[in-house]
Coordinates of C-alpha atoms and ligand atoms in Angstrom, one line a residue:
M1 CA -0.2 0.2 -0.4
A2 CA 2.6 2.0 0.2
D3 CA 3.2 1.6 -3.5
R4 CA -0.2 2.8 -3.8
I5 CA 0.5 6.3 -1.8
S6 CA 3.7 7.1 -3.5
L7 CA 2.0 6.1 -6.6
L8 CA -0.9 8.7 -6.3
R9 CA 2.3 11.4 -4.7
R10 CA 3.6 11.3 -7.9
R11 CA 0.5 11.9 -9.6
M12 CA 0.1 14.6 -7.2
Q13 CA 2.5 16.0 -8.4
E14 CA 2.1 16.2 -12.4
L15 CA -1.5 18.0 -11.3
N16 CA 0.6 20.3 -9.2
L17 CA -1.3 19.0 -6.5
S18 CA -0.4 20.2 -2.7
A19 CA -2.7 17.7 -1.3
F20 CA -5.4 15.7 -1.9
V21 CA -8.8 14.8 -0.4
I22 CA -9.9 11.0 -1.1
S23 CA -14.0 10.6 -0.3
S24 CA -14.7 7.1 -2.2
L25 CA -14.4 4.3 0.3
T26 CA -12.9 2.5 -2.9
H27 CA -10.4 4.3 -2.4
L28 CA -10.0 4.5 1.2
R29 CA -9.5 0.7 1.0
Y30 CA -7.3 0.5 -1.7
L31 CA -4.9 3.3 -0.7
F32 CA -4.8 2.3 3.6
G33 CA -6.6 -0.6 4.2
F34 CA -9.5 0.4 5.8
S35 CA -13.3 -0.9 4.7
G36 CA -15.2 0.9 6.8
S37 CA -18.2 2.9 5.6
N38 CA -16.9 6.3 6.6
G39 CA -14.4 8.2 6.1
L40 CA -11.9 10.6 4.9
G41 CA -8.3 10.8 3.4
V42 CA -5.8 13.0 3.1
I43 CA -2.5 13.0 1.5
T44 CA 0.4 16.0 1.3
E45 CA 3.8 16.1 0.4
E46 CA 4.6 14.9 4.1
H47 CA 1.3 13.2 5.4
Q48 CA -1.0 10.4 4.9
W49 CA -4.5 11.2 6.6
L50 CA -7.1 8.8 7.8
I51 CA -9.8 10.4 9.5
T52 CA -12.5 8.5 10.0
D53 CA -15.3 7.9 13.4
R54 CA -15.2 6.5 16.9
R55 CA -16.6 3.3 15.1
Y56 CA -13.7 2.0 14.2
R57 CA -11.3 2.7 16.8
E58 CA -10.4 -0.7 17.1
Q59 CA -10.6 -1.5 13.4
V60 CA -8.2 1.3 12.4
K61 CA -5.5 -1.0 14.2
H62 CA -5.7 -3.9 12.0
E63 CA -6.6 -2.8 9.2
V64 CA -4.6 0.9 8.1
H65 CA -1.1 0.7 8.0
H66 CA 0.4 3.1 6.2
A67 CA -1.7 5.9 7.6
E68 CA -1.6 8.7 10.7
V69 CA -5.3 7.8 11.8
H70 CA -7.7 10.7 13.2
I71 CA -11.0 9.7 15.1
I72 CA -13.6 12.5 15.6
Q73 CA -16.7 13.4 17.1
Q74 CA -18.8 14.5 14.7
D75 CA -16.9 16.5 11.7
L76 CA -14.1 14.6 8.7
F77 CA -12.8 17.4 8.1
E78 CA -12.3 18.8 12.2
P79 CA -8.7 17.8 12.0
I80 CA -7.7 18.9 9.4
K81 CA -8.5 22.5 10.4
K82 CA -7.4 21.8 14.2
R83 CA -4.3 21.0 13.1
K84 CA -4.0 23.4 10.0
L85 CA -2.5 20.8 7.4
F86 CA -3.6 23.8 5.2
S87 CA -2.0 26.3 3.7
K88 CA -3.4 29.3 2.5
G89 CA -3.4 29.5 -1.5
M90 CA -2.4 25.4 -1.4
R91 CA -4.3 23.8 -4.3
V92 CA -6.2 21.1 -2.6
G93 CA -7.2 18.2 -5.1
F94 CA -10.8 16.7 -4.4
E95 CA -12.9 13.4 -6.3
A96 CA -15.3 15.7 -8.5
L97 CA -17.0 11.9 -8.9
H98 CA -17.1 11.1 -5.0
L99 CA -17.2 14.2 -3.2
N100 CA -21.2 14.8 -2.7
F101 CA -22.4 18.4 -2.9
R102 CA -22.5 18.9 1.3
D103 CA -19.5 18.1 1.8
F104 CA -18.0 19.4 -0.6
S105 CA -19.6 23.1 1.0
R106 CA -18.2 22.1 4.2
L107 CA -15.0 22.1 2.1
Q108 CA -14.9 25.4 1.3
K109 CA -16.4 27.2 4.4
A110 CA -13.6 25.4 6.3
F111 CA -10.9 26.5 4.1
P112 CA -11.9 29.4 2.7
D113 CA -8.5 30.5 1.7
V114 CA -7.0 27.6 -0.2
R115 CA -7.2 26.6 -3.8
L116 CA -9.8 24.1 -4.4
A117 CA -8.8 21.2 -7.2
A118 CA -11.4 19.4 -9.0
T119 CA -9.9 16.3 -10.0
E120 CA -11.5 13.4 -11.9
Y121 CA -10.5 9.5 -12.2
V122 CA -6.8 10.6 -10.5
I123 CA -6.9 7.0 -8.9
E124 CA -8.8 5.2 -11.1
K125 CA -6.1 5.4 -13.2
L126 CA -3.4 4.9 -10.6
T127 CA -5.0 1.5 -10.7
I128 CA -5.1 0.9 -14.5
S129 CA -2.2 -1.5 -14.5
R130 CA -2.0 -4.1 -10.9
L131 CA 0.0 -4.7 -8.5
P132 CA 1.0 -8.4 -8.4
E133 CA -1.0 -8.8 -5.3
E134 CA -3.4 -6.8 -6.8
I135 CA -3.4 -9.8 -9.9
E136 CA -3.5 -12.1 -7.1
H137 CA -6.5 -11.1 -5.5
T138 CA -8.4 -11.1 -8.3
R139 CA -7.1 -14.2 -9.5
R140 CA -8.5 -15.4 -5.7
A141 CA -11.7 -13.5 -6.9
C142 CA -11.6 -15.3 -9.9
E143 CA -11.4 -18.6 -8.0
L144 CA -13.8 -18.1 -5.8
A145 CA -16.1 -17.1 -9.1
R146 CA -15.5 -20.9 -10.8
R147 CA -16.4 -22.9 -7.7
V148 CA -19.6 -21.3 -7.1
W149 CA -21.1 -21.8 -10.6
E150 CA -19.9 -25.6 -10.2
T151 CA -21.4 -25.8 -6.7
I152 CA -25.2 -23.9 -8.4
L153 CA -25.4 -25.6 -12.1
P154 CA -26.5 -28.7 -9.9
V155 CA -28.8 -26.8 -8.1
I156 CA -30.4 -25.0 -11.7
R157 CA -33.9 -26.5 -12.9
P158 CA -37.0 -25.6 -14.3
G159 CA -39.9 -24.5 -11.8
M160 CA -37.3 -22.2 -9.6
T161 CA -37.7 -18.9 -9.5
E162 CA -34.6 -16.7 -10.6
L163 CA -35.0 -14.8 -6.8
D164 CA -34.3 -18.9 -6.1
L165 CA -30.9 -19.3 -8.1
S166 CA -29.8 -15.5 -7.3
A167 CA -30.3 -16.7 -3.3
E168 CA -27.8 -20.1 -4.1
I169 CA -25.7 -17.4 -5.7
S170 CA -24.3 -15.5 -3.0
Y171 CA -25.2 -18.5 -0.4
H172 CA -22.6 -20.1 -1.9
S173 CA -20.2 -17.3 -2.5
K174 CA -19.8 -16.7 1.1
K175 CA -20.1 -20.4 1.9
L176 CA -16.7 -20.9 0.0
G177 CA -15.1 -17.3 1.2
S178 CA -16.8 -14.3 -0.6
E179 CA -16.4 -10.9 1.1
R180 CA -19.7 -10.7 -0.4
D181 CA -21.8 -10.2 -3.9
A182 CA -19.3 -8.1 -6.3
F183 CA -23.1 -7.4 -7.5
E184 CA -26.4 -8.2 -7.6
P185 CA -26.7 -11.3 -9.1
I186 CA -28.0 -10.8 -12.5
V187 CA -29.9 -14.6 -13.5
A188 CA -32.7 -13.3 -15.9
S189 CA -34.9 -16.0 -18.6
G190 CA -36.3 -16.7 -21.6
W191 CA -37.9 -13.2 -22.2
R192 CA -36.1 -11.5 -19.5
S193 CA -32.5 -12.7 -20.8
A194 CA -33.3 -10.5 -23.7
L195 CA -32.7 -7.2 -20.9
P196 CA -28.4 -7.2 -20.9
H197 CA -29.6 -6.0 -17.2
G198 CA -32.0 -8.0 -15.8
I199 CA -31.7 -8.1 -11.8
A200 CA -33.4 -11.6 -11.0
S201 CA -37.1 -11.4 -10.3
R202 CA -40.1 -13.8 -9.4
K203 CA -40.3 -15.1 -12.5
T204 CA -40.1 -19.5 -12.4
I205 CA -37.1 -21.1 -15.4
E206 CA -39.0 -22.7 -18.2
Y207 CA -38.2 -24.8 -20.2
G208 CA -37.4 -23.7 -23.5
E209 CA -35.8 -20.7 -22.0
L210 CA -32.7 -19.3 -22.1
V211 CA -30.7 -18.5 -18.7
V212 CA -28.7 -15.7 -18.5
I213 CA -26.6 -15.6 -15.7
D214 CA -24.1 -13.2 -13.9
F215 CA -22.5 -13.0 -10.4
G216 CA -18.5 -12.0 -8.7
C217 CA -17.4 -13.1 -5.7
V218 CA -14.7 -10.5 -4.2
Y219 CA -11.5 -11.1 -2.5
E220 CA -9.4 -8.7 0.0
G221 CA -11.8 -5.6 -2.2
F222 CA -11.5 -6.8 -5.3
C223 CA -13.9 -8.7 -7.6
S224 CA -14.4 -11.0 -10.4
D225 CA -17.6 -10.7 -12.5
V226 CA -18.9 -13.8 -14.8
T227 CA -21.9 -14.5 -17.1
R228 CA -22.2 -17.6 -18.6
T229 CA -26.2 -18.4 -20.5
V230 CA -27.8 -21.8 -20.1
M231 CA -30.2 -23.3 -21.4
I232 CA -33.3 -25.3 -19.9
G233 CA -34.0 -27.7 -22.5
Q234 CA -33.4 -28.3 -26.0
P235 CA -32.1 -24.8 -27.3
S236 CA -33.9 -24.0 -30.6
E237 CA -32.2 -24.2 -34.3
E238 CA -32.2 -19.8 -33.7
Q239 CA -31.0 -20.3 -29.9
R240 CA -27.9 -22.5 -30.9
R241 CA -27.0 -20.0 -33.3
M242 CA -27.2 -16.6 -31.5
Y243 CA -24.9 -19.5 -28.5
E244 CA -22.1 -20.4 -31.1
A245 CA -21.8 -16.9 -32.1
V246 CA -21.5 -15.1 -28.7
K247 CA -18.9 -17.7 -27.8
E248 CA -16.9 -17.7 -31.0
A249 CA -16.9 -13.4 -30.4
N250 CA -15.9 -13.7 -26.6
R251 CA -13.3 -16.1 -28.3
R252 CA -12.0 -13.9 -31.0
A253 CA -12.1 -10.9 -28.3
I254 CA -9.8 -12.9 -25.5
A255 CA -7.2 -13.9 -28.8
A256 CA -6.9 -10.7 -29.9
A257 CA -6.6 -9.0 -26.2
K258 CA -2.9 -7.7 -25.5
A259 CA -1.4 -4.8 -24.0
N260 CA -1.5 -1.2 -25.7
I261 CA -4.6 -2.3 -28.3
P262 CA -7.4 0.7 -27.9
G263 CA -10.2 -0.4 -26.3
A264 CA -12.8 1.1 -29.1
E265 CA -10.2 -2.0 -31.4
L266 CA -11.3 -4.7 -28.9
D267 CA -14.8 -3.7 -29.3
R268 CA -14.6 -3.8 -32.7
V269 CA -13.2 -7.4 -33.6
A270 CA -16.3 -9.3 -31.1
R271 CA -18.8 -6.4 -32.4
D272 CA -17.7 -6.5 -36.2
Y273 CA -17.8 -10.2 -36.1
L274 CA -21.3 -10.7 -34.1
K275 CA -22.3 -7.9 -36.8
E276 CA -21.3 -10.3 -39.9
Q277 CA -23.6 -13.1 -38.2
G278 CA -26.5 -10.9 -38.5
Y279 CA -26.4 -9.6 -34.4
D280 CA -25.6 -6.0 -35.0
K281 CA -28.2 -4.3 -33.7
A282 CA -28.8 -7.3 -30.8
F283 CA -25.2 -6.5 -29.2
G284 CA -25.9 -3.6 -28.2
H285 CA -23.3 -2.4 -25.0
S286 CA -20.3 -2.1 -23.7
L287 CA -17.7 -5.3 -25.0
G288 CA -16.7 -5.1 -22.0
H289 CA -14.8 -3.3 -18.9
G290 CA -11.7 -2.7 -16.2
L291 CA -11.6 -5.5 -13.2
G292 CA -10.4 -3.9 -10.0
L293 CA -12.1 -3.0 -6.2
D294 CA -15.1 -1.3 -7.8
V295 CA -16.9 -3.9 -10.3
H296 CA -17.0 -1.2 -13.5
S297 CA -13.9 0.8 -13.5
L298 CA -11.4 1.9 -16.2
P299 CA -10.5 1.7 -18.7
R300 CA -12.9 1.3 -20.9
I301 CA -14.0 -1.1 -24.1
S302 CA -16.9 -0.1 -25.8
P303 CA -17.4 2.2 -30.0
V304 CA -16.2 5.2 -28.3
S305 CA -13.6 4.8 -25.9
K306 CA -10.5 6.5 -25.8
D307 CA -8.6 4.1 -23.7
R308 CA -6.0 1.9 -24.6
I309 CA -5.5 -1.4 -22.8
P310 CA -1.9 -1.2 -20.2
A311 CA -0.2 -4.0 -19.5
D312 CA -0.7 -5.7 -16.3
S313 CA -5.0 -4.2 -16.6
I314 CA -7.2 -6.6 -15.9
I315 CA -10.7 -6.2 -17.7
T316 CA -14.3 -8.4 -19.1
I317 CA -14.9 -10.1 -22.3
E318 CA -18.0 -10.0 -22.6
P319 CA -19.9 -9.7 -25.7
G320 CA -24.3 -10.4 -25.7
V321 CA -26.5 -11.4 -28.1
Y322 CA -30.4 -9.7 -26.6
L323 CA -34.1 -10.5 -29.1
P324 CA -36.7 -10.5 -27.0
E325 CA -38.6 -12.8 -29.2
I326 CA -36.3 -15.6 -28.1
G327 CA -34.3 -14.3 -25.4
G328 CA -30.4 -13.4 -24.6
V329 CA -27.5 -14.9 -24.7
R330 CA -23.7 -13.5 -23.0
I331 CA -20.7 -15.0 -22.0
E332 CA -18.2 -12.4 -20.0
D333 CA -14.8 -13.7 -18.9
D334 CA -12.0 -11.5 -16.9
I335 CA -8.8 -11.6 -18.4
L336 CA -5.2 -10.4 -17.2
V337 CA -3.7 -8.5 -20.6
H338 CA 0.5 -9.3 -21.3
N339 CA 2.2 -7.5 -23.2
D340 CA 1.9 -10.5 -25.8
G341 CA -1.5 -11.3 -25.7
A342 CA -4.5 -12.0 -22.3
E343 CA -4.3 -15.1 -19.9
V344 CA -8.2 -16.1 -19.3
L345 CA -8.2 -16.3 -15.3
T346 CA -12.4 -17.5 -15.7
D347 CA -11.4 -20.9 -16.0
I348 CA -15.2 -22.0 -16.4
D349 CA -16.2 -24.6 -19.9
R350 CA -18.0 -22.0 -22.3
E351 CA -19.5 -24.8 -24.6
L352 CA -23.8 -24.7 -23.9
I353 CA -25.1 -26.7 -21.4
I354 CA -27.9 -28.3 -21.7
I355 CA -30.5 -28.5 -18.3
E356 CA -33.0 -31.2 -19.3
Ligands
LIG1 ZN1 -21.3 -9.9 -15.2
LIG2 ZN1 -19.5 -7.3 -16.2

C-alpha cells in the first residue's frame, strides 16, 4: 500500500497539487486498507491521514498501517483544520465524482483561502495497471467464482424462480469465502434474458428458455465478474446459433487482447463478428470494462472508448446477443492483459450447457 501512496504522490506533483482529499470509500480501501463506511483520506507531501469516526477505533488498528489515523467526534474535516494541514493558497485536489455537494460546501467553508481543484479519475487511472498482489487478489476472486459456478450448476432446474437461483449464488459465494457479492447477481430467463441487466425476479425458469447468469465474488476487496448462459431443455436452431456466435465473439476478442490495443479496436473485434452473423443490432452494450475494487472501472472497452488497454490490467470480455422474441446470450470472462496476449482468469467451460 505504501507503493500505491507513492504512485499517488507522483501523480499529484504532475497535477500541481499540494494535497489530495480522498472521499471514495473504495479508494480508502485501495490506499489504506480501510474497509469502514465513513472516512476521509488526505495526502500531502509529508502526511498521509485517514480520518474516521469512533465506530472504527478498533478496526483501524487491524486494517490501517500506512496512515496516521484521526478519530473524530463529528466533522471529518475537523482534524485538518485543527492541525492546520492546509495552508493559505495551497492547491488541494478533491474527487469530483465522489465528494458529495454537502461535503464540498463544508470543505469550501472550512478552508476559504485554499484553492480547491476538482479532479476526475486520478486514483482510478493509477489502479488500471495492477501491482502483483492485486492481480493475485483478483485471481482468487475468479477462482471463487469458478467454484460457485460448479456448485450451483447442479441446482439449476425448471420450476425454480430466478430469485431462488440468485439466493443460491449469494449463499454459496459466502460459504466458499467471498466477502460479499461483487454486485446483485443477474439471473434472467426467457424473455427477461433479453434484458442485459435483468436482476433476478420472481419469474419461474421454464423449459425452452435461455438463462443468463452474471455474478461475481470479492477477495480482499477485489472483484470478479463472470457470465454464463445455460439452456433449459433442447435449444431451438436460433438459440443454438446465437449461443455459438457469442461464444466465437468472446473467443476472438480474448485472442486479440494484448497490451496497448485501443479499447475501441478490441470492441470492434467482437462487434464486427456479431455483425457478420446478422446480430449487429442485438449487441447493445460495451464489450467489457476494467475490473478492480469496483466492478466497473477503467479502461473502457466500447465503440467510443479513447482508452488503451495497458499491460497488467484486468478487463472483462462480455459480448452478448439479445433478441426480445427469443431471449439473450452473454458469455463474460475476466482476463489479465500481457504484452503479447491475455490470460483468462475465469477458467469455466464455455460450451452450451443443456439442463433437462
Ligand atoms: Zn458481469
Ligand atoms: Zn461485466
